[in-house]
PDB file of C-alpha atoms in Angstrom:
ATOM      1  CA  LEU A   1     -30.540  31.695 -24.839  1.00 78.00           C
ATOM      2  CA  ILE A   2     -29.068  34.940 -25.965  1.00 79.00           C
ATOM      3  CA  ASN A   3     -31.822  35.682 -27.952  1.00 84.00           C
ATOM      4  CA  THR A   4     -33.932  34.356 -25.523  1.00 85.00           C
ATOM      5  CA  LEU A   5     -32.918  37.252 -23.101  1.00 80.00           C
ATOM      6  CA  LEU A   6     -32.950  39.859 -26.034  1.00 81.00           C
ATOM      7  CA  LYS A   7     -36.633  39.125 -26.635  1.00 84.00           C
ATOM      8  CA  GLN A   8     -36.887  39.627 -23.025  1.00 86.00           C
ATOM      9  CA  ASN A   9     -35.779  43.453 -23.474  1.00 85.00           C
ATOM     10  CA  PHE A  10     -32.203  41.867 -21.694  1.00 85.00           C
ATOM     11  CA  ARG A  11     -29.719  44.844 -23.043  1.00 85.00           C
ATOM     12  CA  SER A  12     -26.382  42.799 -20.932  1.00 87.00           C
ATOM     13  CA  ILE A  13     -25.548  39.794 -20.923  1.00 85.00           C
ATOM     14  CA  LEU A  14     -22.558  38.052 -18.978  1.00 85.00           C
ATOM     15  CA  LEU A  15     -21.909  34.335 -19.695  1.00 84.00           C
ATOM     16  CA  PHE A  16     -19.029  32.011 -18.405  1.00 85.00           C
ATOM     17  CA  PRO A  17     -18.952  28.625 -19.340  1.00 88.00           C
ATOM     18  CA  ILE A  18     -18.561  25.821 -17.091  1.00 85.00           C
ATOM     19  CA  PHE A  19     -15.913  23.026 -18.045  1.00 87.00           C
ATOM     20  CA  LYS A  20     -15.940  19.661 -16.503  1.00 81.00           C
ATOM     21  CA  ASN A  21     -12.989  17.202 -17.981  1.00 77.00           C
ATOM     22  CA  ASN A  22     -12.449  19.437 -20.848  1.00 81.00           C
ATOM     23  CA  SER A  23     -16.261  19.570 -22.252  1.00 84.00           C
ATOM     24  CA  LEU A  24     -18.509  22.052 -21.629  1.00 85.00           C
ATOM     25  CA  TYR A  25     -20.772  21.478 -18.623  1.00 82.00           C
ATOM     26  CA  SER A  26     -22.843  24.280 -17.752  1.00 86.00           C
ATOM     27  CA  ALA A  27     -22.564  28.095 -17.729  1.00 84.00           C
ATOM     28  CA  ILE A  28     -23.013  30.475 -14.933  1.00 82.00           C
ATOM     29  CA  GLY A  29     -24.179  34.190 -15.878  1.00 80.00           C
ATOM     30  CA  THR A  30     -26.446  37.505 -14.943  1.00 84.00           C
ATOM     31  CA  CYS A  31     -28.290  40.409 -16.951  1.00 85.00           C
ATOM     32  CA  SER A  32     -29.868  43.194 -16.925  1.00 86.00           C
ATOM     33  CA  ARG A  33     -31.586  45.475 -18.908  1.00 86.00           C
ATOM     34  CA  TYR A  34     -29.167  48.245 -19.254  1.00 85.00           C
ATOM     35  CA  VAL A  35     -26.762  48.647 -21.880  1.00 85.00           C
ATOM     36  CA  ASP A  36     -23.219  47.814 -20.964  1.00 85.00           C
ATOM     37  CA  ASP A  37     -24.127  47.240 -17.221  1.00 83.00           C
ATOM     38  CA  PHE A  38     -21.405  45.399 -16.479  1.00 84.00           C
ATOM     39  CA  GLY A  39     -17.774  46.397 -16.177  1.00 84.00           C
ATOM     40  CA  LYS A  40     -14.245  45.099 -14.981  1.00 84.00           C
ATOM     41  CA  THR A  41     -15.498  44.433 -11.217  1.00 82.00           C
ATOM     42  CA  SER A  42     -18.906  42.331 -12.533  1.00 80.00           C
ATOM     43  CA  ILE A  43     -16.607  40.573 -15.003  1.00 84.00           C
ATOM     44  CA  SER A  44     -13.842  39.507 -11.967  1.00 85.00           C
ATOM     45  CA  ILE A  45     -16.491  38.133  -9.516  1.00 82.00           C
ATOM     46  CA  PHE A  46     -17.858  35.704 -11.934  1.00 81.00           C
ATOM     47  CA  GLU A  47     -14.694  34.996 -13.569  1.00 85.00           C
ATOM     48  CA  GLU A  48     -13.630  34.029  -9.855  1.00 85.00           C
ATOM     49  CA  ALA A  49     -16.713  32.338  -9.228  1.00 84.00           C
ATOM     50  CA  LYS A  50     -16.197  29.684 -12.475  1.00 84.00           C
ATOM     51  CA  ARG A  51     -12.809  29.223 -11.173  1.00 84.00           C
ATOM     52  CA  ASP A  52     -14.331  28.240  -7.809  1.00 83.00           C
ATOM     53  CA  ILE A  53     -17.182  26.200  -9.234  1.00 84.00           C
ATOM     54  CA  GLU A  54     -14.862  23.862 -11.585  1.00 81.00           C
ATOM     55  CA  PHE A  55     -12.359  23.593  -9.424  1.00 81.00           C
ATOM     56  CA  ALA A  56     -15.321  21.835  -6.737  1.00 79.00           C
ATOM     57  CA  LEU A  57     -16.733  19.675  -9.918  1.00 76.00           C
ATOM     58  CA  GLN A  58     -12.924  18.335 -10.320  1.00 77.00           C
ATOM     59  CA  ARG A  59     -12.595  18.402  -6.458  1.00 76.00           C
ATOM     60  CA  THR A  60     -16.078  16.059  -6.194  1.00 73.00           C
ATOM     61  CA  LYS A  61     -15.046  13.848  -9.227  1.00 70.00           C
ATOM     62  CA  ASN A  62     -11.161  13.385  -7.108  1.00 68.00           C
ATOM     63  CA  CYS A  63     -12.761  12.039  -4.031  1.00 68.00           C
ATOM     64  CA  THR A  64     -15.743   9.468  -6.127  1.00 67.00           C
ATOM     65  CA  TYR A  65     -12.626   8.063  -7.192  1.00 68.00           C
ATOM     66  CA  LEU A  66     -10.852   8.012  -3.880  1.00 66.00           C
ATOM     67  CA  LYS A  67     -13.541   6.721  -2.363  1.00 72.00           C
ATOM     68  CA  LEU A  68     -13.973   3.766  -5.076  1.00 69.00           C
ATOM     69  CA  LEU A  69     -10.265   3.060  -4.552  1.00 70.00           C
ATOM     70  CA  GLN A  70     -10.239   3.171  -0.887  1.00 71.00           C
ATOM     71  CA  GLU A  71     -13.211   0.121  -0.799  1.00 74.00           C
ATOM     72  CA  ALA A  72     -11.501  -1.259  -3.528  1.00 67.00           C
ATOM     73  CA  LEU A  73      -8.196  -1.551  -1.367  1.00 70.00           C
ATOM     74  CA  ASP A  74     -10.256  -2.534   1.530  1.00 72.00           C
ATOM     75  CA  LYS A  75     -12.310  -5.453   0.293  1.00 71.00           C
ATOM     76  CA  THR A  76      -8.627  -6.701  -1.685  1.00 75.00           C
ATOM     77  CA  TYR A  77      -6.924  -9.686  -0.062  1.00 71.00           C
ATOM     78  CA  SER A  78      -3.791  -8.256  -0.180  1.00 85.00           C
ATOM     79  CA  TRP A  79      -1.721  -6.213   2.388  1.00 90.00           C
ATOM     80  CA  VAL A  80      -1.419  -2.462   1.374  1.00 91.00           C
ATOM     81  CA  ILE A  81      -0.201   0.296   3.972  1.00 92.00           C
ATOM     82  CA  ILE A  82       1.523   3.594   3.070  1.00 91.00           C
ATOM     83  CA  THR A  83       4.159   5.262   5.077  1.00 94.00           C
ATOM     84  CA  ASP A  84       5.350   8.877   4.822  1.00 93.00           C
ATOM     85  CA  ASP A  85       9.221   9.566   3.963  1.00 92.00           C
ATOM     86  CA  LYS A  86       9.852   8.246   8.052  1.00 93.00           C
ATOM     87  CA  ALA A  87       8.096   5.051   7.613  1.00 94.00           C
ATOM     88  CA  ASN A  88       5.077   6.195   9.600  1.00 95.00           C
ATOM     89  CA  ILE A  89       1.772   4.772   8.628  1.00 94.00           C
ATOM     90  CA  VAL A  90      -0.831   7.198   7.044  1.00 91.00           C
ATOM     91  CA  TYR A  91      -2.841   4.124   5.375  1.00 90.00           C
ATOM     92  CA  ALA A  92      -3.382   0.516   6.233  1.00 90.00           C
ATOM     93  CA  ASN A  93      -6.312  -1.444   5.044  1.00 89.00           C
ATOM     94  CA  LYS A  94      -8.531  -4.208   6.170  1.00 89.00           C
ATOM     95  CA  SER A  95      -6.254  -7.151   5.412  1.00 90.00           C
ATOM     96  CA  VAL A  96      -3.709  -5.380   7.274  1.00 93.00           C
ATOM     97  CA  GLU A  97      -5.765  -5.169  10.235  1.00 93.00           C
ATOM     98  CA  LYS A  98      -6.887  -9.147   9.766  1.00 92.00           C
ATOM     99  CA  ILE A  99      -3.269 -10.033   9.628  1.00 93.00           C
ATOM    100  CA  THR A 100      -2.131  -8.032  12.415  1.00 95.00           C
ATOM    101  CA  GLY A 101      -4.736  -7.878  14.951  1.00 94.00           C
ATOM    102  CA  TYR A 102      -4.423  -3.921  15.041  1.00 95.00           C
ATOM    103  CA  ARG A 103      -7.232  -1.759  14.781  1.00 93.00           C
ATOM    104  CA  LEU A 104      -6.410   0.948  11.944  1.00 89.00           C
ATOM    105  CA  THR A 105      -6.878   3.691  14.871  1.00 90.00           C
ATOM    106  CA  GLU A 106      -3.866   1.776  16.492  1.00 93.00           C
ATOM    107  CA  LEU A 107      -1.897   1.536  13.584  1.00 93.00           C
ATOM    108  CA  LEU A 108      -2.232   4.888  11.853  1.00 91.00           C
ATOM    109  CA  GLY A 109       0.591   7.973  12.992  1.00 92.00           C
ATOM    110  CA  GLN A 110       2.894   4.747  14.089  1.00 93.00           C
ATOM    111  CA  ASN A 111       6.164   3.373  12.858  1.00 95.00           C
ATOM    112  CA  SER A 112       6.245   0.963  10.460  1.00 93.00           C
ATOM    113  CA  ARG A 113       8.736  -1.016  12.977  1.00 93.00           C
ATOM    114  CA  VAL A 114       5.889  -2.046  15.361  1.00 95.00           C
ATOM    115  CA  PHE A 115       5.790  -4.814  12.986  1.00 95.00           C
ATOM    116  CA  LYS A 116       9.528  -5.670  13.533  1.00 94.00           C
ATOM    117  CA  SER A 117       9.750  -9.521  14.684  1.00 92.00           C
ATOM    118  CA  GLY A 118      13.496  -9.528  15.469  1.00 91.00           C
ATOM    119  CA  TYR A 119      13.957 -12.165  12.936  1.00 90.00           C
ATOM    120  CA  HIS A 120      15.890  -9.948  10.288  1.00 92.00           C
ATOM    121  CA  SER A 121      19.457  -8.057  11.320  1.00 91.00           C
ATOM    122  CA  GLU A 122      20.075  -4.415  10.892  1.00 92.00           C
ATOM    123  CA  GLU A 123      21.868  -4.987   7.834  1.00 92.00           C
ATOM    124  CA  PHE A 124      18.846  -6.689   5.911  1.00 92.00           C
ATOM    125  CA  TYR A 125      16.568  -3.132   6.949  1.00 93.00           C
ATOM    126  CA  LYS A 126      19.794  -1.312   6.267  1.00 93.00           C
ATOM    127  CA  LYS A 127      20.312  -2.734   2.745  1.00 94.00           C
ATOM    128  CA  LEU A 128      16.551  -2.905   2.586  1.00 94.00           C
ATOM    129  CA  TRP A 129      16.583   1.410   3.282  1.00 94.00           C
ATOM    130  CA  GLU A 130      19.208   2.270   1.002  1.00 94.00           C
ATOM    131  CA  LYS A 131      17.183   0.941  -1.923  1.00 94.00           C
ATOM    132  CA  LEU A 132      14.266   2.793  -1.139  1.00 94.00           C
ATOM    133  CA  LEU A 133      16.218   6.471  -0.672  1.00 94.00           C
ATOM    134  CA  ASN A 134      17.553   5.479  -4.225  1.00 94.00           C
ATOM    135  CA  ASN A 135      13.690   5.370  -5.248  1.00 93.00           C
ATOM    136  CA  GLU A 136      13.800   1.488  -6.241  1.00 94.00           C
ATOM    137  CA  ILE A 137      11.402  -0.757  -5.882  1.00 94.00           C
ATOM    138  CA  VAL A 138      12.442  -3.800  -3.071  1.00 94.00           C
ATOM    139  CA  GLU A 139      10.728  -7.029  -2.963  1.00 93.00           C
ATOM    140  CA  THR A 140      11.526  -9.123  -0.462  1.00 93.00           C
ATOM    141  CA  ILE A 141      10.125 -11.671   2.056  1.00 92.00           C
ATOM    142  CA  ILE A 142       9.605 -10.187   5.397  1.00 93.00           C
ATOM    143  CA  VAL A 143       8.551 -11.929   8.463  1.00 93.00           C
ATOM    144  CA  ASN A 144       6.908  -9.322  11.229  1.00 95.00           C
ATOM    145  CA  LYS A 145       4.690 -10.060  14.401  1.00 94.00           C
ATOM    146  CA  ASP A 146       1.226  -9.090  15.013  1.00 95.00           C
ATOM    147  CA  LYS A 147      -0.238  -7.145  18.186  1.00 95.00           C
ATOM    148  CA  ASN A 148      -0.323 -10.795  20.281  1.00 94.00           C
ATOM    149  CA  GLY A 149       3.791 -11.469  19.315  1.00 93.00           C
ATOM    150  CA  ASN A 150       3.212 -14.333  16.831  1.00 93.00           C
ATOM    151  CA  LEU A 151       5.385 -13.914  13.603  1.00 93.00           C
ATOM    152  CA  PHE A 152       3.836 -13.733   9.991  1.00 94.00           C
ATOM    153  CA  TYR A 153       5.813 -14.258   6.594  1.00 93.00           C
ATOM    154  CA  LEU A 154       4.905 -11.204   3.792  1.00 94.00           C
ATOM    155  CA  LYS A 155       5.959 -11.368   0.540  1.00 92.00           C
ATOM    156  CA  ASP A 156       6.287  -7.731  -0.216  1.00 93.00           C
ATOM    157  CA  LYS A 157       6.495  -5.153  -2.499  1.00 93.00           C
ATOM    158  CA  ILE A 158       7.575  -1.812  -1.199  1.00 94.00           C
ATOM    159  CA  VAL A 159       7.371   1.368  -3.722  1.00 94.00           C
ATOM    160  CA  PRO A 160       8.863   4.820  -3.593  1.00 94.00           C
ATOM    161  CA  VAL A 161       6.245   7.397  -4.738  1.00 92.00           C
ATOM    162  CA  VAL A 162       6.491  10.769  -4.781  1.00 90.00           C
ATOM    163  CA  ALA A 163       3.572  13.256  -4.535  1.00 84.00           C
ATOM    164  CA  PRO A 164       2.616  16.185  -6.906  1.00 79.00           C
ATOM    165  CA  ASN A 165       3.501  18.287  -3.750  1.00 82.00           C
ATOM    166  CA  GLY A 166       6.960  16.809  -3.539  1.00 87.00           C
ATOM    167  CA  LYS A 167       6.469  14.902  -0.502  1.00 89.00           C
ATOM    168  CA  LYS A 168       7.756  10.858  -0.176  1.00 93.00           C
ATOM    169  CA  PHE A 169       5.845   8.259   0.194  1.00 94.00           C
ATOM    170  CA  TYR A 170       6.297   4.202   0.317  1.00 95.00           C
ATOM    171  CA  ILE A 171       3.572   2.208  -0.363  1.00 92.00           C
ATOM    172  CA  SER A 172       3.978  -2.157   0.742  1.00 93.00           C
ATOM    173  CA  LEU A 173       2.098  -4.588  -1.111  1.00 91.00           C
ATOM    174  CA  ALA A 174       1.666  -7.370   0.248  1.00 92.00           C
ATOM    175  CA  ILE A 175       0.592 -11.194   0.527  1.00 90.00           C
ATOM    176  CA  ASP A 176       0.600 -13.562   3.676  1.00 91.00           C
ATOM    177  CA  ILE A 177       2.552 -16.396   2.823  1.00 91.00           C
ATOM    178  CA  THR A 178       2.320 -17.783   6.535  1.00 89.00           C
ATOM    179  CA  HIS A 179       0.593 -20.835   5.901  1.00 85.00           C
ATOM    180  CA  GLU A 180       2.900 -21.755   3.023  1.00 83.00           C
ATOM    181  CA  LYS A 181       5.545 -20.971   4.967  1.00 80.00           C
ATOM    182  CA  THR A 182       4.555 -23.116   8.030  1.00 74.00           C
ATOM    183  CA  LEU A 183       3.786 -25.776   5.806  1.00 74.00           C
ATOM    184  CA  GLN A 184       7.056 -25.875   4.363  1.00 71.00           C
ATOM    185  CA  ASN A 185       8.762 -25.583   7.687  1.00 69.00           C
ATOM    186  CA  LYS A 186       6.375 -28.500   8.592  1.00 67.00           C
ATOM    187  CA  LEU A 187       7.605 -30.459   5.320  1.00 66.00           C
ATOM    188  CA  LYS A 188      12.076 -30.224   6.698  1.00 69.00           C
ATOM    189  CA  LYS A 189      10.990 -32.154   9.715  1.00 70.00           C
ATOM    190  CA  ASP A 190      10.597 -35.584  10.818  1.00 70.00           C
ATOM    191  CA  ILE A 191       6.982 -36.384  12.280  1.00 62.00           C
ATOM    192  CA  LEU A 192       8.320 -37.935  15.292  1.00 62.00           C
ATOM    193  CA  THR A 193      11.419 -35.905  16.398  1.00 66.00           C
ATOM    194  CA  ASP A 194      10.210 -33.035  14.897  1.00 68.00           C
ATOM    195  CA  LEU A 195      13.815 -32.453  13.965  1.00 75.00           C
ATOM    196  CA  PRO A 196      15.095 -31.975  10.654  1.00 76.00           C
ATOM    197  CA  ASN A 197      14.258 -34.658   8.498  1.00 73.00           C
ATOM    198  CA  ARG A 198      17.138 -36.665   6.101  1.00 72.00           C
ATOM    199  CA  ASN A 199      16.684 -33.938   3.233  1.00 74.00           C
ATOM    200  CA  GLU A 200      16.861 -30.873   5.566  1.00 73.00           C
ATOM    201  CA  PHE A 201      20.086 -32.452   7.257  1.00 78.00           C
ATOM    202  CA  LEU A 202      21.825 -32.868   4.460  1.00 76.00           C
ATOM    203  CA  THR A 203      20.683 -29.348   2.768  1.00 76.00           C
ATOM    204  CA  GLN A 204      21.599 -27.611   5.795  1.00 77.00           C
ATOM    205  CA  ILE A 205      25.121 -29.531   5.845  1.00 77.00           C
ATOM    206  CA  LEU A 206      25.873 -28.405   2.637  1.00 74.00           C
ATOM    207  CA  LYS A 207      25.229 -24.694   3.553  1.00 75.00           C
ATOM    208  CA  SER A 208      27.604 -24.797   6.173  1.00 76.00           C
ATOM    209  CA  LEU A 209      30.476 -26.573   4.200  1.00 75.00           C
ATOM    210  CA  ASN A 210      33.529 -24.324   3.432  1.00 74.00           C
ATOM    211  CA  THR A 211      34.339 -25.644  -0.672  1.00 73.00           C
ATOM    212  CA  ASN A 212      37.891 -24.874   0.189  1.00 78.00           C
ATOM    213  CA  LEU A 213      38.437 -27.765   2.608  1.00 79.00           C
ATOM    214  CA  THR A 214      37.769 -31.881   1.993  1.00 81.00           C
ATOM    215  CA  TYR A 215      35.130 -33.399   4.482  1.00 77.00           C
ATOM    216  CA  ALA A 216      34.202 -36.913   5.622  1.00 79.00           C
ATOM    217  CA  LEU A 217      30.545 -37.576   5.959  1.00 74.00           C
ATOM    218  CA  ILE A 218      29.044 -41.000   7.278  1.00 75.00           C
ATOM    219  CA  ILE A 219      25.053 -40.922   8.008  1.00 71.00           C
ATOM    220  CA  ILE A 220      24.208 -43.877  10.004  1.00 72.00           C
ATOM    221  CA  ASP A 221      20.364 -45.115   9.826  1.00 70.00           C
ATOM    222  CA  ILE A 222      18.555 -46.648  12.783  1.00 69.00           C
ATOM    223  CA  LYS A 223      17.093 -50.108  11.346  1.00 67.00           C
ATOM    224  CA  ASP A 224      12.826 -49.786  11.890  1.00 64.00           C
ATOM    225  CA  PHE A 225      13.483 -46.460  13.708  1.00 61.00           C
ATOM    226  CA  LYS A 226       9.742 -45.840  12.605  1.00 59.00           C
ATOM    227  CA  ILE A 227       8.454 -48.238  14.369  1.00 58.00           C
ATOM    228  CA  PHE A 228       9.116 -46.568  17.906  1.00 54.00           C
ATOM    229  CA  SER A 229       6.652 -44.448  19.241  1.00 48.00           C
ATOM    230  CA  THR A 230       7.548 -41.202  21.001  1.00 47.00           C
ATOM    231  CA  SER A 231       6.319 -42.282  24.659  1.00 45.00           C
ATOM    232  CA  SER A 232       7.753 -45.551  24.386  1.00 43.00           C
TER     233      SER A 232
END
């Protein structure tokens, strides 16, 4: 390139390489037919232009990756929510909209307590936040409430993340296990009475027993109870 310019009677050449991903991508420069025609001002201007172009190339690359990432998150079946350090929602994917009934525009800026169902105790949330503030990853099952007031179960993993600018965010990665939980609860009940079945009844009794005391338990069954219909 320089030899070609010299043959065309250019006597001053100012050329800056442009790098992308640490590799030579292009170049920016100018030339003059006068010897030593470029001073410190010209060099400074082109150095600044070089930095701006390299920054723009990196920004374009980052924007492309972010667009791909967002598209992937929107098409996943998993629940993905990102909140700031105050638990205000800054991002929610399509699965969140589908599970909760809220549109993204309704959720952005809202505090995550919008999903609070009242199922968990204040102690539950206190312990959860203590771990997050200590930068611990929290894995738990959370019962939330959708826009219509219906409960849904999430197997949730909440990850604290600190951005390069020092700001802290929380990423909630979860799967909806409402169907599994509903089926599990049905298996604990008697078909005719909708009361806890024998196994669930015994499980609940064992949970309530004080191991320091002695108990006597008698279970009375009703013979041929299953032949009775709920209408009789």
